[in-house]
Short mmCIF file of C-alpha atoms in Angstrom, two decimals:
data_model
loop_
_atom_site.label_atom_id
_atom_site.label_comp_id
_atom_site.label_asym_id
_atom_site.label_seq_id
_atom_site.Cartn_x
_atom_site.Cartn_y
_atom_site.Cartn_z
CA UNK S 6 -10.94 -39.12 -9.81
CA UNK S 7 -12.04 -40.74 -13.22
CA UNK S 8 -12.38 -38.42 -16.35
CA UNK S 9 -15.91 -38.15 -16.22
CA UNK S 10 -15.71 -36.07 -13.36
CA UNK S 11 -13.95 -33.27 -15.40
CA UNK S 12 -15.93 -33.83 -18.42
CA UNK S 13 -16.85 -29.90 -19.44
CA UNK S 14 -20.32 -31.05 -18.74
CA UNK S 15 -19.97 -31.69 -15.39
CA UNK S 16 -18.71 -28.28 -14.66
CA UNK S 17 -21.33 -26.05 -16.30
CA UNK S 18 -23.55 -25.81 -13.46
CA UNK S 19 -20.97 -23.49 -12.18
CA UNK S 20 -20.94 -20.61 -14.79
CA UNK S 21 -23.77 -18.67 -13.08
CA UNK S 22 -22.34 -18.34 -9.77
CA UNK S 23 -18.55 -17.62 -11.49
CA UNK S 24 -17.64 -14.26 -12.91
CA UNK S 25 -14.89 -13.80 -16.09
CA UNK S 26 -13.43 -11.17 -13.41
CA UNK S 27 -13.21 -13.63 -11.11
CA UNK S 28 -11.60 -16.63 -12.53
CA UNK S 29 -9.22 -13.71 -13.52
CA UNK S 30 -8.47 -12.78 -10.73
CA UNK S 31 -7.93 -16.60 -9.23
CA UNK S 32 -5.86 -17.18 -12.01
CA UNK S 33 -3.56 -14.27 -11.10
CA UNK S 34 -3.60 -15.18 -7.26
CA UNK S 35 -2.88 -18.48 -8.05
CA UNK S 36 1.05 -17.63 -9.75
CA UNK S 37 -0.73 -18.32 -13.43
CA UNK S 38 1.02 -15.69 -16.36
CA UNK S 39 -1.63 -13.59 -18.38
CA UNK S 40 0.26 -13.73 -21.87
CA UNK S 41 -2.23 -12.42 -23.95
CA UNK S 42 -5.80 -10.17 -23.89
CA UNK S 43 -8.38 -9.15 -26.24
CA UNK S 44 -10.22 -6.23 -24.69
CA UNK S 45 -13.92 -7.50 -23.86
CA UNK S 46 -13.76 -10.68 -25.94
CA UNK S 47 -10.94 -13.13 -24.25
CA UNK S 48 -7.76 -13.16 -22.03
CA UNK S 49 -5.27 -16.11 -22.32
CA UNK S 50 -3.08 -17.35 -19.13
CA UNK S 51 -0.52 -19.68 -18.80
CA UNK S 52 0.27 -21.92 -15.48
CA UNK S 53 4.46 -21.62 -14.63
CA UNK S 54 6.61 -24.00 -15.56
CA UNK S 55 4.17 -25.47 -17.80
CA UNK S 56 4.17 -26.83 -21.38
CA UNK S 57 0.37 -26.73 -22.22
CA UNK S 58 -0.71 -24.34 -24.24
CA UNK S 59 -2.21 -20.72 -22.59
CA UNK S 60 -6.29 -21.12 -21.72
CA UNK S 61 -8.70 -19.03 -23.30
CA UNK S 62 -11.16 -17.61 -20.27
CA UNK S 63 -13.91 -15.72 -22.54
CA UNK S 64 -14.85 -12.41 -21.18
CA UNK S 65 -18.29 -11.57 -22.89
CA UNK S 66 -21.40 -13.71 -21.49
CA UNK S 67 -23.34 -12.23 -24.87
CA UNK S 68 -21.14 -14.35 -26.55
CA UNK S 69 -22.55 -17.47 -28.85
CA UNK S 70 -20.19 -20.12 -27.48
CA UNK S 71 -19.20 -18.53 -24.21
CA UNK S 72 -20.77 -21.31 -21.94
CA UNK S 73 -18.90 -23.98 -23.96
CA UNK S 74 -15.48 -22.24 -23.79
CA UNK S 75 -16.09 -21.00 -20.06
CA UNK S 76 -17.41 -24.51 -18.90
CA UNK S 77 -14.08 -25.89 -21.06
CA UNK S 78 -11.82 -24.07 -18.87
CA UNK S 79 -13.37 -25.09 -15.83
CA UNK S 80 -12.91 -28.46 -16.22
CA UNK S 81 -9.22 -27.87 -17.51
CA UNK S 82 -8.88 -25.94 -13.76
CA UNK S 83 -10.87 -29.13 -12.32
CA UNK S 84 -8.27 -31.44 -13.94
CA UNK S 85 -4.99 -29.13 -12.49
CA UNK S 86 -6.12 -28.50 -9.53
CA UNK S 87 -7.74 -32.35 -8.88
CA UNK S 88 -11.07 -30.36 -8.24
CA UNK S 89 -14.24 -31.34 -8.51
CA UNK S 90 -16.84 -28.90 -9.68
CA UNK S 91 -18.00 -28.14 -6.00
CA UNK S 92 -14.60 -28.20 -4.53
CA UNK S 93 -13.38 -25.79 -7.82
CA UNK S 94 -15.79 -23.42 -6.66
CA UNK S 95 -15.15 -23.44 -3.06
CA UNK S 96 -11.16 -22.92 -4.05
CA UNK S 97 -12.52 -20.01 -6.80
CA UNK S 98 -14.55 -18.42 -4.00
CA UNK S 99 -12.30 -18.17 -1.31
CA UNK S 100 -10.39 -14.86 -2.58
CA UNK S 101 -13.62 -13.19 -3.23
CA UNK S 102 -14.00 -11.96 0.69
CA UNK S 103 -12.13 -9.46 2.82
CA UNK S 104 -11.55 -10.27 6.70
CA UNK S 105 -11.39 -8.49 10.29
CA UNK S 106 -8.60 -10.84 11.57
CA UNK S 107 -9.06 -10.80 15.45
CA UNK S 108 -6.19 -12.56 17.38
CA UNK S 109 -6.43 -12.85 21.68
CA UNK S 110 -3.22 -11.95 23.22
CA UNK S 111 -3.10 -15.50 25.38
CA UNK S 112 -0.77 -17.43 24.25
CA UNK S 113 -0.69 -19.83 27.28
CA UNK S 114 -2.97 -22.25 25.60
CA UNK S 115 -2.30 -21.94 21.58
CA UNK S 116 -4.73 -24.64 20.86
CA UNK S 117 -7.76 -23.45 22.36
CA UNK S 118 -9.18 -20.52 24.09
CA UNK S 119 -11.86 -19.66 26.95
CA UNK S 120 -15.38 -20.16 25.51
CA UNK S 121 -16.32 -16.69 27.24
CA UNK S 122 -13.18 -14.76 25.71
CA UNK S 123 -14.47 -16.40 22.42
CA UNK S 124 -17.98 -15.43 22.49
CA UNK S 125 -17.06 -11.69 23.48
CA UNK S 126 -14.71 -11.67 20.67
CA UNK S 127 -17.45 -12.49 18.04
CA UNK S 128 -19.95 -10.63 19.65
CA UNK S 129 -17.29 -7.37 19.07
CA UNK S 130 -16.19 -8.24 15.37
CA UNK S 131 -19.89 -8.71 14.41
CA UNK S 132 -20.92 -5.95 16.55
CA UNK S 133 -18.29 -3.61 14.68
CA UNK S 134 -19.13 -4.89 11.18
CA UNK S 135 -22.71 -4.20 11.91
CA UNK S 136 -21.95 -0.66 12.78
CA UNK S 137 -20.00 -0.18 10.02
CA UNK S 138 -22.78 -1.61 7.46
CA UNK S 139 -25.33 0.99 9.27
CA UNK S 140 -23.05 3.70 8.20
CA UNK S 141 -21.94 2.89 4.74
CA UNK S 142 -25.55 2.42 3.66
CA UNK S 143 -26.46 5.86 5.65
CA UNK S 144 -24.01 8.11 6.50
CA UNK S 145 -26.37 10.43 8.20
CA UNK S 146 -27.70 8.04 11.08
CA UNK S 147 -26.94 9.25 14.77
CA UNK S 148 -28.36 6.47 16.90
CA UNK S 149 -27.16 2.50 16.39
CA UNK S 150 -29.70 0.54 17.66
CA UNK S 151 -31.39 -2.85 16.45
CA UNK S 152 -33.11 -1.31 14.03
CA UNK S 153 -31.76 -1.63 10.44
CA UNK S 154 -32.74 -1.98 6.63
CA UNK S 155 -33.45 -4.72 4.51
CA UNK S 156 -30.50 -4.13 2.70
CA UNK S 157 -28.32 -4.34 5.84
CA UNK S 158 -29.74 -7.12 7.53
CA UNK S 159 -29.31 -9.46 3.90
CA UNK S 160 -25.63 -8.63 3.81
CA UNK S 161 -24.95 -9.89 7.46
CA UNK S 162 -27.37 -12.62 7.02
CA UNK S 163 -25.60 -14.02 3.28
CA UNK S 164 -22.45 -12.30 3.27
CA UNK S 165 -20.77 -12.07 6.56
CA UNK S 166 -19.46 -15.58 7.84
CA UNK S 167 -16.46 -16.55 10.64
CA UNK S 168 -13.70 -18.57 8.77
CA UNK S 169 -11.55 -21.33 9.93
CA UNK S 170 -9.64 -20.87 13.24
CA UNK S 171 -5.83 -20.40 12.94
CA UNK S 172 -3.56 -21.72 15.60
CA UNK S 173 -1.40 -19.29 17.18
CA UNK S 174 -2.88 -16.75 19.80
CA UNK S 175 -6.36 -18.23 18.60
CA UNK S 176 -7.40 -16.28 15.24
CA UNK S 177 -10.86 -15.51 14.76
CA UNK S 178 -11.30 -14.48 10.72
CA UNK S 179 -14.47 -12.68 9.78
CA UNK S 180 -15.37 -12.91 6.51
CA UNK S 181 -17.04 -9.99 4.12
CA UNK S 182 -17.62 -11.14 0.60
CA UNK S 183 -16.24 -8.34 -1.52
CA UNK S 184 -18.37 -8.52 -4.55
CA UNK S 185 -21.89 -7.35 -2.91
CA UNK S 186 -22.42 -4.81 -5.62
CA UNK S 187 -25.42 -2.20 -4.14
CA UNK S 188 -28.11 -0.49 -7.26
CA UNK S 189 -25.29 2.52 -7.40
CA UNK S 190 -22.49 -0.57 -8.50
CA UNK S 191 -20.21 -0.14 -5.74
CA UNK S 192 -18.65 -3.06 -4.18
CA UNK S 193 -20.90 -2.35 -0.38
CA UNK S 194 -18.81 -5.46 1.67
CA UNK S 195 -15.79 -4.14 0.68
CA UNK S 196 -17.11 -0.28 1.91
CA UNK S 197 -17.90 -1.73 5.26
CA UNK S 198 -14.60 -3.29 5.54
CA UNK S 199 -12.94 0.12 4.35
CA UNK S 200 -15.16 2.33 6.55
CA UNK S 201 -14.57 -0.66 9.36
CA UNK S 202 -10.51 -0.19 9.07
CA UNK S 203 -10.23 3.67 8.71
CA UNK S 204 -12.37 4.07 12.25
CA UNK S 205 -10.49 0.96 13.94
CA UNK S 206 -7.05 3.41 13.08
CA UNK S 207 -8.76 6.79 14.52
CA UNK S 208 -9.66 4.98 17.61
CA UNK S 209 -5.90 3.66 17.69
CA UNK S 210 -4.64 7.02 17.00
CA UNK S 211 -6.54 7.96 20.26
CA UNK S 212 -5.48 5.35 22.51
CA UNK S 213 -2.05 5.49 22.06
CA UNK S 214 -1.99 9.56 23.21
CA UNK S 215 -2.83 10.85 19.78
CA UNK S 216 -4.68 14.20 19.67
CA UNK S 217 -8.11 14.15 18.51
CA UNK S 218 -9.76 17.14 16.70
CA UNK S 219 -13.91 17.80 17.04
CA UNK S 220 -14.33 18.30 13.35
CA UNK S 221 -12.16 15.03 12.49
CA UNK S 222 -14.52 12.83 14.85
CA UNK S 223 -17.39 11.61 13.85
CA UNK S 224 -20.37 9.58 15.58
CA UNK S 225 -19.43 6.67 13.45
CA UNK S 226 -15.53 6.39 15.23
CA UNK S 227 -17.41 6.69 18.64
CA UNK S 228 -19.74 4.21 17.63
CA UNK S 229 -16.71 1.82 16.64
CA UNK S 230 -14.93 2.33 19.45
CA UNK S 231 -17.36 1.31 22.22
CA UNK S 232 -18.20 -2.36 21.73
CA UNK S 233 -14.64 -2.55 21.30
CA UNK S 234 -12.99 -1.03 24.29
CA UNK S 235 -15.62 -3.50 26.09
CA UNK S 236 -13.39 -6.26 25.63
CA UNK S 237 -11.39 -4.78 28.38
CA UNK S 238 -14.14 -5.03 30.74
CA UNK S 239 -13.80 -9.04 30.41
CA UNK S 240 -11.56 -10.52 33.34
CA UNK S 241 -8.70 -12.33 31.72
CA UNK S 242 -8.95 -11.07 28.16
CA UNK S 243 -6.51 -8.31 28.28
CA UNK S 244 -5.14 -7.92 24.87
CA UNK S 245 -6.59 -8.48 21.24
CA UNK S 246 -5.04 -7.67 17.77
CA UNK S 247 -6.92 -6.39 15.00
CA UNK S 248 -5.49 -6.42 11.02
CA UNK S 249 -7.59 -7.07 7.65
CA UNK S 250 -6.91 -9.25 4.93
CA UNK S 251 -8.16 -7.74 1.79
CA UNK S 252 -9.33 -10.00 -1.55
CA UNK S 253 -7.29 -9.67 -4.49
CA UNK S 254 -10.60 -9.03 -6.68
CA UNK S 255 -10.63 -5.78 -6.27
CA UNK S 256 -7.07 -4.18 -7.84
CA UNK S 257 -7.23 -0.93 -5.39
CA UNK S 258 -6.62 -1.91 -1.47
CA UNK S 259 -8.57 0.62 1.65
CA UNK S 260 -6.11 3.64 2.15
CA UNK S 261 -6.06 1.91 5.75
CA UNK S 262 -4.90 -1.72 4.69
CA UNK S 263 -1.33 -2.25 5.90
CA UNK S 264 -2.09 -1.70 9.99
CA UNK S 265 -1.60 -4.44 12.27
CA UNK S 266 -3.19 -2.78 15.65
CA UNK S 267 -2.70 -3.59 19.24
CA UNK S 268 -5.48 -3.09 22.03
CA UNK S 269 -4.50 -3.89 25.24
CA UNK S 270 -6.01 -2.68 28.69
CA UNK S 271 -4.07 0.14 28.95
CA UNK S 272 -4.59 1.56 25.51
CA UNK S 273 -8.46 0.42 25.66
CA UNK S 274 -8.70 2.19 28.62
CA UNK S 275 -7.37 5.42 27.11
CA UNK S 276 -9.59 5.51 23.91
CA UNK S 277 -12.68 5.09 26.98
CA UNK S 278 -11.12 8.24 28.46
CA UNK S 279 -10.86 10.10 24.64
CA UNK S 280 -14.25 9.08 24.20
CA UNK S 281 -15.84 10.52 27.40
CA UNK S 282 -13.67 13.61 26.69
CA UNK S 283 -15.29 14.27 23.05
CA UNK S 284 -18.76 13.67 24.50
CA UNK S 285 -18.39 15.76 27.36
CA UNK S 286 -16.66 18.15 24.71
CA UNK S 287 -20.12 17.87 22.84
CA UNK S 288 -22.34 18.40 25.44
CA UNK S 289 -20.94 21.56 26.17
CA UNK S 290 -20.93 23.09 22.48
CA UNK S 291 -24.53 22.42 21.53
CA UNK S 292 -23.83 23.85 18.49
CA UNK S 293 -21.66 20.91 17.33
CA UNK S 294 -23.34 18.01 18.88
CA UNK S 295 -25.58 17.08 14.96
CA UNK S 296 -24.22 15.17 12.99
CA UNK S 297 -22.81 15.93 10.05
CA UNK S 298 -25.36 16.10 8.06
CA UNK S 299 -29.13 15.07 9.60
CA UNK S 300 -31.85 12.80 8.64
CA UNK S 301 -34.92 14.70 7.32
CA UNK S 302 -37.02 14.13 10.73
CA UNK S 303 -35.93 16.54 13.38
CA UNK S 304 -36.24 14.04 15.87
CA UNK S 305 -34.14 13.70 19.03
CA UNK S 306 -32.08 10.42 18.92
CA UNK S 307 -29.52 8.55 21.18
CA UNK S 308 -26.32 10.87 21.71
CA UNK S 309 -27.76 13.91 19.11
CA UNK S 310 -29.52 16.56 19.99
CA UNK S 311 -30.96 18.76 16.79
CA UNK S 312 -30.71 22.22 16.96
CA UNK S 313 -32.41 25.28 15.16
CA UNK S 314 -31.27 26.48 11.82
CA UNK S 315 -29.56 29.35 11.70
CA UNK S 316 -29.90 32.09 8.41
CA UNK S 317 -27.70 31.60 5.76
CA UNK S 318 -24.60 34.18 6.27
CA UNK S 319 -25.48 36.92 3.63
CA UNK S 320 -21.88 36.92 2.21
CA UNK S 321 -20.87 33.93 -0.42
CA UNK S 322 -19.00 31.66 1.15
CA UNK S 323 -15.01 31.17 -0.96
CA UNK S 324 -14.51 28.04 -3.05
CA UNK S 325 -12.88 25.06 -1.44
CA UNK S 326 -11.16 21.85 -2.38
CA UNK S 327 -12.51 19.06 -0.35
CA UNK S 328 -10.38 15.20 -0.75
CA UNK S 329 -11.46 11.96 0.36
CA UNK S 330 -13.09 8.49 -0.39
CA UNK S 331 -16.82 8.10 -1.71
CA UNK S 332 -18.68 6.40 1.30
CA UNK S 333 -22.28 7.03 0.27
CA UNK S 334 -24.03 8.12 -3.03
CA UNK S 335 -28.23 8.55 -3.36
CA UNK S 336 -30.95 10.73 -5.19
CA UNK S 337 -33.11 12.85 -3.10
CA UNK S 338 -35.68 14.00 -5.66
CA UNK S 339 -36.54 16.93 -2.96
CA UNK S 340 -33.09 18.64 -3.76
CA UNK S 341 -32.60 20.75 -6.85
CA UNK S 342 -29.56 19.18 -7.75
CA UNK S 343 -31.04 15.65 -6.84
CA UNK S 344 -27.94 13.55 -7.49
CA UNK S 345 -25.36 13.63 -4.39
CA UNK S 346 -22.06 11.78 -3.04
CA UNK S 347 -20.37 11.64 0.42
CA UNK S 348 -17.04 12.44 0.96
CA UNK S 349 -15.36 11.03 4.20
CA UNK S 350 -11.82 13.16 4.55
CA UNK S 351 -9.45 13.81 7.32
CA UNK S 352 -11.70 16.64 8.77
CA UNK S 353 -15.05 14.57 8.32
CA UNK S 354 -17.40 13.80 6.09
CA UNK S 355 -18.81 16.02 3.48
CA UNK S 356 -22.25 16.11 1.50
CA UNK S 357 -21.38 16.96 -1.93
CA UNK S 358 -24.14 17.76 -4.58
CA UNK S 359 -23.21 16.92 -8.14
CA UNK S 360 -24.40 16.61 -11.86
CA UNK S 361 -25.37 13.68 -12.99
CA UNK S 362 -21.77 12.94 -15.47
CA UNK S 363 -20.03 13.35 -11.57
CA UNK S 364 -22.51 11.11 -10.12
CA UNK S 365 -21.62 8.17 -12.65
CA UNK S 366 -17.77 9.44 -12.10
CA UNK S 367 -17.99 9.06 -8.42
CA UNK S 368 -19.54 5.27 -8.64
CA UNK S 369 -16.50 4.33 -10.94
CA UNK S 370 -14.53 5.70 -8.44
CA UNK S 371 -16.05 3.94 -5.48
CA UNK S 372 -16.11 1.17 -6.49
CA UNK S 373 -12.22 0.78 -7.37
CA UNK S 374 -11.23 2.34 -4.07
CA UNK S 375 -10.40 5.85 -5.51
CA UNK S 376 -10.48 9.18 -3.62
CA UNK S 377 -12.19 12.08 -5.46
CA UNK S 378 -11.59 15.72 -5.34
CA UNK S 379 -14.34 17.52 -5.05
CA UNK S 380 -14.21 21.71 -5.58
CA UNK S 381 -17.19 24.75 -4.63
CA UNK S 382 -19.00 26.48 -2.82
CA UNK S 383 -18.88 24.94 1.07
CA UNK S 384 -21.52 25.49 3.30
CA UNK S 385 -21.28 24.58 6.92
CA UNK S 386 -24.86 24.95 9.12
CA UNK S 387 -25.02 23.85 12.67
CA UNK S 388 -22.30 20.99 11.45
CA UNK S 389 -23.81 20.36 8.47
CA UNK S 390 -21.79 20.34 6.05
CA UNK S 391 -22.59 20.27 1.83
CA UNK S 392 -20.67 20.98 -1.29
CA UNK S 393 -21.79 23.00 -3.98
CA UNK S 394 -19.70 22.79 -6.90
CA UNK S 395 -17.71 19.54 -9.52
CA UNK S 396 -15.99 17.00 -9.16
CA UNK S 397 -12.03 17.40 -10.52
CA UNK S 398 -11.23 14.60 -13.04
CA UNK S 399 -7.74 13.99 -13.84
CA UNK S 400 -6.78 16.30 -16.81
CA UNK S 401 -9.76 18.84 -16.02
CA UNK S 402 -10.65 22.00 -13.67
CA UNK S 403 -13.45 23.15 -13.10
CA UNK S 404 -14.48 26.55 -14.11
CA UNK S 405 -13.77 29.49 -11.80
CA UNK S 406 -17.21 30.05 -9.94
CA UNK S 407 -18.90 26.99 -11.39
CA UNK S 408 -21.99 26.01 -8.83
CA UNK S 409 -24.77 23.54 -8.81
#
């Protein structure tokens, strides 16, 4: 390459579509050193085993010369890196997206595999991530049909792409780009990922003879877990592993991220058999067969039927501590207390109703991959189940009794 090419010039065309957090986070993933940082204004890194001075990557876009310095340092990483701008930014954006890694168990022909088996494959990973996209944005749906929102559709459309193949059992990678950052500032493709990996482990924990509880399974695992135990309806595709490679952009990994699962015939066959149990388990209680918290509409749909309200009991129900990770937040201007969060735990998920200081808490929280304590008032109606109360901070308790 001549030195035009990495003239700073050529590579500011790329400081719109490159964040500070970002390159910082490529630098890090790439072995550089951070040596120095000035909070909001500048960090300085230093490549190994290297006698250049560090590189300034400017932090603040408000800043008078920040598109000189930032397009500066681009064309330094051009020059190390024999990049040009397009290729930089390819290399830059390839650690900004999780994956569903999904691997075929035949490893008679490592170099290729059956068009069919690869078709059903991709048709189950997109399936799943679809799924898991329709609950993140709404926790409260019951049905998972065709139908979905704007918001849903434009992630799969822009943000959900297949990889390159890997050789070896043929790999299929599915990428989420991380940074899809919903009007609440959470990171959404990295939610669906999250939300993807913790039901892929339930329905694990039921194939291979784990015990499932009624108030620990939710519509969403069921959902999950039937486009995938389908693959074992496909002659001659008899096993398939499933893992995630999570992005380095976001510091705090899914509680779920170190599993490497196994689904083979037999333990596909045995989450089919847990499923049809918990159904035919919720057809009998018709009690517990909402979800766990309903839509508005009392409308009958797909596996839910909606049941009467029942009085609220007369005495006051005790105060409970409820853990888990933030998988929805909204405003619903009907409610009193209009700001709420979602909080999906080992026994479920739980609507939790909150000021508006625990609302802006909770979207810090979410969007670094936190869990959040949450501590009230719980009330539980035909499986409904909501929070009155606050949010615990670390270094603060609420007050005994404290309600919203």
């Amino acid at each position: 390459m001549n030195g035009a090419e990495f003239d700073p010039s050529a590579f500011r065309i790329l400081i719109p579509s490159l964040s500070p957090s970002l390159i910082s986070s490529f630098l890090d993933h790439s072995g550089w050193v951070l040596t120095a940082r000035h909070e909001g204004i500048a960090e300085y890194w230093t490549e190994p085993e290297s006698d250049q001075p560090p590189a300034l990557l400017p932090l603040n876009r408000d800043m008078r010369d920040f598109d000189r310095r930032m397009a500066e340092l681009l064309a330094e990483l051009g020059r190390r890196f024999e990049d040009d701008a397009a290729a930089l930014l390819r290399r830059i954006d390839r650690i900004n997206w999780d994956a569903l890694v999904i691997r075929t168990g035949d490893m008679n022909h490592e170099d290729s595999v059956s068009i069919v088996h690869a078709t059903k494959l991709l048709d189950v990973g997109m399936e799943m991530v679809r799924r898991s996209a329709l609950y993140t944005l709404n926790p409260n749906r019951s049905s998972w049909g065709k139908k979905q929102s704007h918001r849903v559709t434009d992630y799969l459309q822009k943000s959900v792409r297949l990889g390159h193949t890997e050789r070896g059992s043929f790999i299929f990678p599915i990428l989420s780009r991380t940074e899809v950052r919903g009007d609440d500032g959470s990171a959404f493709g990295r939610q669906v990922m999250s939300n993807l990996a913790q039901a892929l482990s339930t329905v694990h924990h039921w194939s291979t003879g784990g015990t499932w509880q009624q108030s620990e399974t939710s519509l969403f695992d069921i959902a999950i877990a039937k486009p995938l135990i389908s693959v074992a309806e496909e002659p001659g595709l008899d096993r398939v592993n499933i893992s995630f490679r999570w992005s380095p952009t976001l510091s705090t990994l899914p509680p779920s991220s170190s599993f490497s699962l196994d689904f083979d015939a037999l333990t596909m066959n045995a989450a089919r058999e847990a499923i049809r149990e918990i159904e035919a388990s919720q057809s009998a209680a018709p009690d517990t067969r909402t979800p766990v918290f309903d839509d508005p509409a009392p409308v009958s749909r797909g596996w839910v039927t909606h049941t009467p309200r029942r009085a609220l009991p007369a005495t006051k129900p005790p105060s409970r501590q409820i853990s888990g990770h933030v998988v929805s937040i909204g405003v619903d201007d009907r409610d009193e207390t209009p700001h709420f969060i979602v909080l999906r735990g080992t026994h479920g998920d739980v609507r939790v109703l909150v000021t508006e200081a625990d609302y802006d808490f909770a979207m810090r929280a979410r969007a670094e991959g936190q869990q959040v304590t949450a501590e009230g008032e719980l009330l539980d109606r035909e499986g409904r189940r909501t929070l009155r109360g606050s949010l615990i901070r670390p270094g603060h308790h609420p007050a005994p009794g404290r309600t919203r």
